[in-house]
PDB file of C-alpha atoms in Angstrom:
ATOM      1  CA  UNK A   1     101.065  95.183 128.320  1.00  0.00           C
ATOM      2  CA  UNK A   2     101.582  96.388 124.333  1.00  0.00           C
ATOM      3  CA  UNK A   3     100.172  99.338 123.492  1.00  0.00           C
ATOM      4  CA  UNK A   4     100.050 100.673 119.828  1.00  0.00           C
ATOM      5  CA  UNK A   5     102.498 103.710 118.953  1.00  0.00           C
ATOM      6  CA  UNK A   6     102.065 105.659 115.380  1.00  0.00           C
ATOM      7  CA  UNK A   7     105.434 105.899 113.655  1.00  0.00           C
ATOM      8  CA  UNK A   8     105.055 106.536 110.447  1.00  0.00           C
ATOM      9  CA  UNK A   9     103.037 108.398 108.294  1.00  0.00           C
ATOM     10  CA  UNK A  10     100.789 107.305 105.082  1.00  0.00           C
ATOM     11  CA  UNK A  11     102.545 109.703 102.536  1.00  0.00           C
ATOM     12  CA  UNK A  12     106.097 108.518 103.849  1.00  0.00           C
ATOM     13  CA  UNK A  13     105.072 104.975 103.842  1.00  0.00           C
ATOM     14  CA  UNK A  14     103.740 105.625 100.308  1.00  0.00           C
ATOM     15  CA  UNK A  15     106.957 106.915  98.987  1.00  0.00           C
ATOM     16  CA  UNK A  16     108.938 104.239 100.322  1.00  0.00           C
ATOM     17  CA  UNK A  17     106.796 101.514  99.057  1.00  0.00           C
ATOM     18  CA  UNK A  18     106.705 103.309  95.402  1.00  0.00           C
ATOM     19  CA  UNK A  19     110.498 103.166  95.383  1.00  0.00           C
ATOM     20  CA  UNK A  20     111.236  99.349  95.765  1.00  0.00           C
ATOM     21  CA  UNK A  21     109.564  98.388  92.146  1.00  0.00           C
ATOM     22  CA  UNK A  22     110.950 101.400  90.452  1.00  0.00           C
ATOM     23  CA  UNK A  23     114.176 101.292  91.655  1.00  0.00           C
ATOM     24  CA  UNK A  24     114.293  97.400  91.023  1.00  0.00           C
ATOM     25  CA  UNK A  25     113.613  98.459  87.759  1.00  0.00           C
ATOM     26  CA  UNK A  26     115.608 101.074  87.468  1.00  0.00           C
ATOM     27  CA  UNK A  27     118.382  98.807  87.951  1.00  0.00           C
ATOM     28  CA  UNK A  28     117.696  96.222  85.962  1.00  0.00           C
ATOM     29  CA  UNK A  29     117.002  98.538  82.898  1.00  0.00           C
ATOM     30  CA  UNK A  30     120.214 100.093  83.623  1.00  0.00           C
ATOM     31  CA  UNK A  31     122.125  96.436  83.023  1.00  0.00           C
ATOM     32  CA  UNK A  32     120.191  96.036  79.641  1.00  0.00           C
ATOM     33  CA  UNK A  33     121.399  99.421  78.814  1.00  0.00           C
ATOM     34  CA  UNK A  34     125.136  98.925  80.337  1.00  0.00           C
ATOM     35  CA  UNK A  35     125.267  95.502  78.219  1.00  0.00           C
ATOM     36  CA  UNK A  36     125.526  97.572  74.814  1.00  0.00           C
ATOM     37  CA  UNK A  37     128.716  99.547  76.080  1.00  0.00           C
ATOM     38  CA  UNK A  38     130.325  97.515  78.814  1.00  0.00           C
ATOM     39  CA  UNK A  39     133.226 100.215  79.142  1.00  0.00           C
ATOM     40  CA  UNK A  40     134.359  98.612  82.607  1.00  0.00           C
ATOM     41  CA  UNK A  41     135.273  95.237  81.312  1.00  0.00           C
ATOM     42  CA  UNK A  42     135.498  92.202  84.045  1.00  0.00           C
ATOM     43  CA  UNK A  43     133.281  93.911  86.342  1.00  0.00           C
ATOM     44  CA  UNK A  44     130.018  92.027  84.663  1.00  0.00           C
ATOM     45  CA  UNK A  45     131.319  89.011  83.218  1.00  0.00           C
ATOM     46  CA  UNK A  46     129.320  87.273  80.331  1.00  0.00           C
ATOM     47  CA  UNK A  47     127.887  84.501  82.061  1.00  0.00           C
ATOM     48  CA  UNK A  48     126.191  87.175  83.868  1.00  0.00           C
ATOM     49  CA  UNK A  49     124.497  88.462  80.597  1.00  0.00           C
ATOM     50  CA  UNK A  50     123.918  85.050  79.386  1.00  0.00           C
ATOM     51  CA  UNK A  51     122.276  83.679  82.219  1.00  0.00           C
ATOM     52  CA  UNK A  52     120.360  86.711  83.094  1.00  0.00           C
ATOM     53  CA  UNK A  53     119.015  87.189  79.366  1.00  0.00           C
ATOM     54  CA  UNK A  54     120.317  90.423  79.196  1.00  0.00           C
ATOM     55  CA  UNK A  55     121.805  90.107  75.695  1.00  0.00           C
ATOM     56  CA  UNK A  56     120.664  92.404  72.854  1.00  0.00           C
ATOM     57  CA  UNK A  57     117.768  93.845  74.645  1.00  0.00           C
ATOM     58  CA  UNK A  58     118.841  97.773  74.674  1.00  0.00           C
ATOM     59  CA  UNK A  59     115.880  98.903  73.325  1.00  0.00           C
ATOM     60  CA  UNK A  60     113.944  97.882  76.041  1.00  0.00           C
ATOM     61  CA  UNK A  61     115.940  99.451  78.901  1.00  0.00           C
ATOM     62  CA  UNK A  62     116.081 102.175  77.590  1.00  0.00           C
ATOM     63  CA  UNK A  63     112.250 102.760  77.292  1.00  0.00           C
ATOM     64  CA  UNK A  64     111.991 101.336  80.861  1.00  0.00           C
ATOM     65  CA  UNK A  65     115.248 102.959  81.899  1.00  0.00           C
ATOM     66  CA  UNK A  66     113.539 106.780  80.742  1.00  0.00           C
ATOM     67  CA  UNK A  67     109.936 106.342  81.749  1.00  0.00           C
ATOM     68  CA  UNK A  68     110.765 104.904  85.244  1.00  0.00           C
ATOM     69  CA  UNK A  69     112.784 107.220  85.820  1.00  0.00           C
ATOM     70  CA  UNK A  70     109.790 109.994  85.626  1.00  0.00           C
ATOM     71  CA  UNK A  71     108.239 108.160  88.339  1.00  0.00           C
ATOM     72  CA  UNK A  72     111.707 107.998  90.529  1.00  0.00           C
ATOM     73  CA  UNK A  73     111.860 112.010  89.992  1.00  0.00           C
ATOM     74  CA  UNK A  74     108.744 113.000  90.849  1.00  0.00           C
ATOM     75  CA  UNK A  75     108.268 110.239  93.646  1.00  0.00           C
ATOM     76  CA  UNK A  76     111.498 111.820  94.984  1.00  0.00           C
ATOM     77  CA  UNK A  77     110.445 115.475  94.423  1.00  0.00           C
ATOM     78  CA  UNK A  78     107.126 114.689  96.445  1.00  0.00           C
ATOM     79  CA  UNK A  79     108.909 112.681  99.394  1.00  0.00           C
ATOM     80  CA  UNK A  80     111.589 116.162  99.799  1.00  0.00           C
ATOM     81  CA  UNK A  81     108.682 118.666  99.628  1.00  0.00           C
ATOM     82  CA  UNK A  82     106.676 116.587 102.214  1.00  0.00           C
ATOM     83  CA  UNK A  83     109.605 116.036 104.306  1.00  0.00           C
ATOM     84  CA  UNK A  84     110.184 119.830 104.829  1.00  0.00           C
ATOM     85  CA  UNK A  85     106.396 120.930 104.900  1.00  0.00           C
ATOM     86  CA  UNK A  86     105.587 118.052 107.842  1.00  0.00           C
ATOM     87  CA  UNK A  87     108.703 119.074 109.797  1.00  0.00           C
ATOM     88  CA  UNK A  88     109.699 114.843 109.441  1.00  0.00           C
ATOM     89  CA  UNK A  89     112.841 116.549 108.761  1.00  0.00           C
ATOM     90  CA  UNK A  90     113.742 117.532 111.985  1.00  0.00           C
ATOM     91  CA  UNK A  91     113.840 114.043 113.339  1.00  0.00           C
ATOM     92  CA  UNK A  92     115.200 112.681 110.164  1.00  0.00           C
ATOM     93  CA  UNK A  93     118.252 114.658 109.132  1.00  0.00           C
ATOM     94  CA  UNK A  94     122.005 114.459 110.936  1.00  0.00           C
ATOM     95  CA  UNK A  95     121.995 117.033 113.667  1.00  0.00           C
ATOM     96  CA  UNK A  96     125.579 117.697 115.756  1.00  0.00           C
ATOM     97  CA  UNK A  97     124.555 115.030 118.284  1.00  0.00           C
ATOM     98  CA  UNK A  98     123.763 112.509 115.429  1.00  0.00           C
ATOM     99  CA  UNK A  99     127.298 112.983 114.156  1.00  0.00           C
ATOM    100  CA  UNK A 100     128.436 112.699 117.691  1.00  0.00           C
ATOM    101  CA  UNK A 101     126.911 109.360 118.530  1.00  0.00           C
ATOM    102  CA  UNK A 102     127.289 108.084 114.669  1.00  0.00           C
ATOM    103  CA  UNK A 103     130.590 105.853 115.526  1.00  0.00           C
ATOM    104  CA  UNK A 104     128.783 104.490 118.776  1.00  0.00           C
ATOM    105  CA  UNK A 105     126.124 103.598 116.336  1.00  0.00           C
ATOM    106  CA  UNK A 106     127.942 102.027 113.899  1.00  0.00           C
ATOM    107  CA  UNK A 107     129.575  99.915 116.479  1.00  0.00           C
ATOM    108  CA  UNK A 108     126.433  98.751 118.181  1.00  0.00           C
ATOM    109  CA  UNK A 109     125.178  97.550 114.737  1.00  0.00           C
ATOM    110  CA  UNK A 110     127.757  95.721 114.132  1.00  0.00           C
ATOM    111  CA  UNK A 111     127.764  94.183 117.281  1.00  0.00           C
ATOM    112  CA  UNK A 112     130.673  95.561 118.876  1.00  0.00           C
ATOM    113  CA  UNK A 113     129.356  97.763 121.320  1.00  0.00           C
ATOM    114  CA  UNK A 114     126.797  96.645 123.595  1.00  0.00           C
ATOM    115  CA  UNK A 115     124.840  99.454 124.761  1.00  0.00           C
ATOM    116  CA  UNK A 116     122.783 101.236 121.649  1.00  0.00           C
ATOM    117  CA  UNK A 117     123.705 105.493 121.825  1.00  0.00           C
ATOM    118  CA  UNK A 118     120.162 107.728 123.129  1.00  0.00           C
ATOM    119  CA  UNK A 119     117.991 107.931 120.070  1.00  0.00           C
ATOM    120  CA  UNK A 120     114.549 109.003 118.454  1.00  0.00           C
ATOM    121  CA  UNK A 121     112.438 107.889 116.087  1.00  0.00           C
ATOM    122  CA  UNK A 122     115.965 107.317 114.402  1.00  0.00           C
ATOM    123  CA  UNK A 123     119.386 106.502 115.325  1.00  0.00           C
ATOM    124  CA  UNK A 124     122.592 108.336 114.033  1.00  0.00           C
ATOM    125  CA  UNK A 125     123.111 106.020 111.491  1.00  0.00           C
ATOM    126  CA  UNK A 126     120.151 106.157 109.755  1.00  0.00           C
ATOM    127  CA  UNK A 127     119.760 109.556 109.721  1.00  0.00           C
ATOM    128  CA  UNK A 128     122.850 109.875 108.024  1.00  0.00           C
ATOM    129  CA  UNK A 129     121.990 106.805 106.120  1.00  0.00           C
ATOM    130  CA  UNK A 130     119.058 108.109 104.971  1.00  0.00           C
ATOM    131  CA  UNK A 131     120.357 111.567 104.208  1.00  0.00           C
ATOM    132  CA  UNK A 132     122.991 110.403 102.248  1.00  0.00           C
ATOM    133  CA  UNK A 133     120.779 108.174  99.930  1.00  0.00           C
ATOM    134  CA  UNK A 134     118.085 111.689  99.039  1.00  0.00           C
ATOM    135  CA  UNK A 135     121.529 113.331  98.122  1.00  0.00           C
ATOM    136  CA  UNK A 136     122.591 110.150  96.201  1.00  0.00           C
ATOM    137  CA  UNK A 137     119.812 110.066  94.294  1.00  0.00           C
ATOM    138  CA  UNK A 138     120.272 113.158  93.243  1.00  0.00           C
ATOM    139  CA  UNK A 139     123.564 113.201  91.783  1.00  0.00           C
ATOM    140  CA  UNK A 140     121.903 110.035  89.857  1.00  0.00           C
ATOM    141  CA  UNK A 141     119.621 111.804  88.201  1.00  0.00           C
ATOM    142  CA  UNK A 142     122.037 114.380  87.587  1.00  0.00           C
ATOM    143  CA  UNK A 143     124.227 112.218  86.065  1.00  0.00           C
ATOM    144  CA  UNK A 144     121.556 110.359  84.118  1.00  0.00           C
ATOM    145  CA  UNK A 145     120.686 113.769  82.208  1.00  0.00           C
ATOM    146  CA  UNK A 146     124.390 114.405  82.051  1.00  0.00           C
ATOM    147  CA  UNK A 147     124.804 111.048  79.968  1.00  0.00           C
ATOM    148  CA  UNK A 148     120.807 111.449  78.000  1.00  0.00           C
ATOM    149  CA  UNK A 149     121.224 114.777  76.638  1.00  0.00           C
ATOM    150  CA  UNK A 150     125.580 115.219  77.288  1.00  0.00           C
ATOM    151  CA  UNK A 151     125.216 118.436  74.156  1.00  0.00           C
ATOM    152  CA  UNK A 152     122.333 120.128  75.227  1.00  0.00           C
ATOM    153  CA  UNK A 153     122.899 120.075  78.694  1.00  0.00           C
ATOM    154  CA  UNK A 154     126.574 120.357  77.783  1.00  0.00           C
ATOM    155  CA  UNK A 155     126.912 122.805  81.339  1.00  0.00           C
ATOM    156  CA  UNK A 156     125.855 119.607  83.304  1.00  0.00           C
ATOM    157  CA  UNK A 157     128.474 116.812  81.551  1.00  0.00           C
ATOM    158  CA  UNK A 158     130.952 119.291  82.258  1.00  0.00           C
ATOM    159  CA  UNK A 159     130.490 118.971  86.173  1.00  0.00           C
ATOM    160  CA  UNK A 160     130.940 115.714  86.527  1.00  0.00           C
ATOM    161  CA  UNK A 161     134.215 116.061  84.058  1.00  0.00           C
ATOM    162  CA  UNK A 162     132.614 115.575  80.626  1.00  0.00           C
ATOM    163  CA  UNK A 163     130.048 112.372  79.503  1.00  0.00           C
ATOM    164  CA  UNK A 164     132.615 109.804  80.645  1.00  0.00           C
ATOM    165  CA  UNK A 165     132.924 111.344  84.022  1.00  0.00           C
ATOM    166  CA  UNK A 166     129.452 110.854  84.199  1.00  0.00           C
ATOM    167  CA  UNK A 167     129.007 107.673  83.214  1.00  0.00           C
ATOM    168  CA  UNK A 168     131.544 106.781  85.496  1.00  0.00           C
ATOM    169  CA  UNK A 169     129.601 108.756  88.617  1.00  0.00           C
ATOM    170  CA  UNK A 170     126.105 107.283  87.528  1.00  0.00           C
ATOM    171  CA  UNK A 171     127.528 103.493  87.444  1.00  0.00           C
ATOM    172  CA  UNK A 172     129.459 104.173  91.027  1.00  0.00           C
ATOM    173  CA  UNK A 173     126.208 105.571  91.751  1.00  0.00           C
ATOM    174  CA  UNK A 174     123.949 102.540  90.862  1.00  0.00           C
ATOM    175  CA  UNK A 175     126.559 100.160  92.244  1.00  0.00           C
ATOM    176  CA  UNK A 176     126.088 102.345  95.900  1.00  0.00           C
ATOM    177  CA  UNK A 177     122.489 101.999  95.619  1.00  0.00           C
ATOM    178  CA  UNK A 178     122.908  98.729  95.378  1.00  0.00           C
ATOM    179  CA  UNK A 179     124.936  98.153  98.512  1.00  0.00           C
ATOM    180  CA  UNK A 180     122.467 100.484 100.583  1.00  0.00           C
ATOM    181  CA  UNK A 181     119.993  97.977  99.733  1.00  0.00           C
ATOM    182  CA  UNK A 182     121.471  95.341 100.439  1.00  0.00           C
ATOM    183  CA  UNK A 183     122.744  96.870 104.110  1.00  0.00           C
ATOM    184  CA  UNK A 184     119.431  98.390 104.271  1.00  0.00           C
ATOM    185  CA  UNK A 185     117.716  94.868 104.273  1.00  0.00           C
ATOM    186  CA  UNK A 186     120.057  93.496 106.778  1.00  0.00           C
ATOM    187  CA  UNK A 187     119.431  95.986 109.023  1.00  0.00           C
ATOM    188  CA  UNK A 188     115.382  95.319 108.945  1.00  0.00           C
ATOM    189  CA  UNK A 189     115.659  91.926 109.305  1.00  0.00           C
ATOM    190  CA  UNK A 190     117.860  92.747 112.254  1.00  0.00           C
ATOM    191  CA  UNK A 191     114.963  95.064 113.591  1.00  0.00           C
ATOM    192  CA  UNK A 192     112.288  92.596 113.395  1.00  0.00           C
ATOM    193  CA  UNK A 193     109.206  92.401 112.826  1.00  0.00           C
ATOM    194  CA  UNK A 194     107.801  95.025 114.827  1.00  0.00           C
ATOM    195  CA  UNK A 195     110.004  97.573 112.848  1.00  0.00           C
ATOM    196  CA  UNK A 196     108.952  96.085 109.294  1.00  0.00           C
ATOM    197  CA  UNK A 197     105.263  96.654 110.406  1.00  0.00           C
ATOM    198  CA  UNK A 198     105.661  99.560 111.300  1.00  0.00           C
ATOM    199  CA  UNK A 199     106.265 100.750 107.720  1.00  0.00           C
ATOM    200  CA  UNK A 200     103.830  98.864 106.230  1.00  0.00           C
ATOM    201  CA  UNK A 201     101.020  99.488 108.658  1.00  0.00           C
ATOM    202  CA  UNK A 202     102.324 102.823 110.247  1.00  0.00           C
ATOM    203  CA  UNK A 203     102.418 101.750 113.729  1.00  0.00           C
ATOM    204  CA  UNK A 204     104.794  99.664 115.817  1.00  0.00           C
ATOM    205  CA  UNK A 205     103.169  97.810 119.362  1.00  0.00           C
ATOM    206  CA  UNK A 206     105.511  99.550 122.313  1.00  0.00           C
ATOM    207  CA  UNK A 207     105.463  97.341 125.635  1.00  0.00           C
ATOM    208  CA  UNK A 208     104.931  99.227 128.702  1.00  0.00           C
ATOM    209  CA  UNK A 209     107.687  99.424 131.197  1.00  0.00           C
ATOM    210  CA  UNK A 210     105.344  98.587 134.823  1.00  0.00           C
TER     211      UNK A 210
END
């Protein structure tokens, strides 16, 4: 017999939701933008542009590209302050027995390992997943001040090696988002649909074990 188990809550759910149009956004924005100054030639070929209509429309990501962006910051801001005050960060972040069972976890998603590690509400990849992708985001937005204002915040080009270095960490940046997503999807239809309701609805059905 199923019975229904709460797993997560509104304000998380809310977050996550808010970030799939904005970042989709965000990185399309970013490839109207990048189309003005392709300085890493070959990597977007023109066909790409061409077929995509990105051509000669930099004007436009950039005023979707800024005001998104907003949203993406504060979004973020709200989902790291909630984290902390709900204590969601206890069960979320890498602990020293997450890092322990992280290659076990690896292995059992990619199907090399049969039995799954001992794990919470999370497993140790996700938490470190998930960890990594808060502190990802940050060096984005970092970086995408770094490149928007490189003179006046002249202190913050300089960590990342000056405005190329930036550029360079905010399109390595973008390209890692991208591949998160993409593993990130994967991994949730792997899950099923259980797990997929679970973050829409905020509760997953948990069969009993009699």
């Amino acid at each position: 017999m199923a019975r229904i188990r709460e797993k997560h809550p509104l304000w998380l759910r809310s977050c996550h939701w808010l970030n799939v149009p904005a970042l989709a956004l965000m990185v399309w924005s970013g490839l109207l933008i990048y189309w003005a100054n392709d300085e890493y030639p070959g990597f977007f070929p023109q066909w790409f542009y061409k077929s995509l209509g990105i051509e000669s429309r930099l004007a436009e990501g950039m005023a979707i590209h800024f005001n998104i962006g907003w949203v993406l910051v504060v979004n973020g801001a709200v989902y790291v302050a909630l984290v902390f005050l709900s204590g969601h960060w206890r069960e979320l972040f890498p602990n020293r027995q997450a890092i322990k069972d992280l290659p076990g976890a690896v292995l059992h998603d990619l199907g090399l390992r049969k039995d799954a590690p001992a794990q919470g509400k999370f497993n140790a990849a996700q938490r470190v997943a998930y960890t990594g992708v808060v502190f990802l985001a940050v060096v984005e937005v970092a970086s995408g001040f770094a490149i928007y204002k490189p003179v006046q915040l002249g202190w913050l080009a300089a960590l990342f090696g000056g405005y190329k270095g930036a550029r360079l960490v905010h399109f390595i940046g973008m390209i890692s988002f991208c591949l998160f997503f993409a593993m990130h999807l994967v991994q949730v239809m792997r899950a099923g649909w259980n797990n997929f309701r679970a973050m829409v609805a905020g509760f997953e059905l948990e069969e009993d074990e009699d």
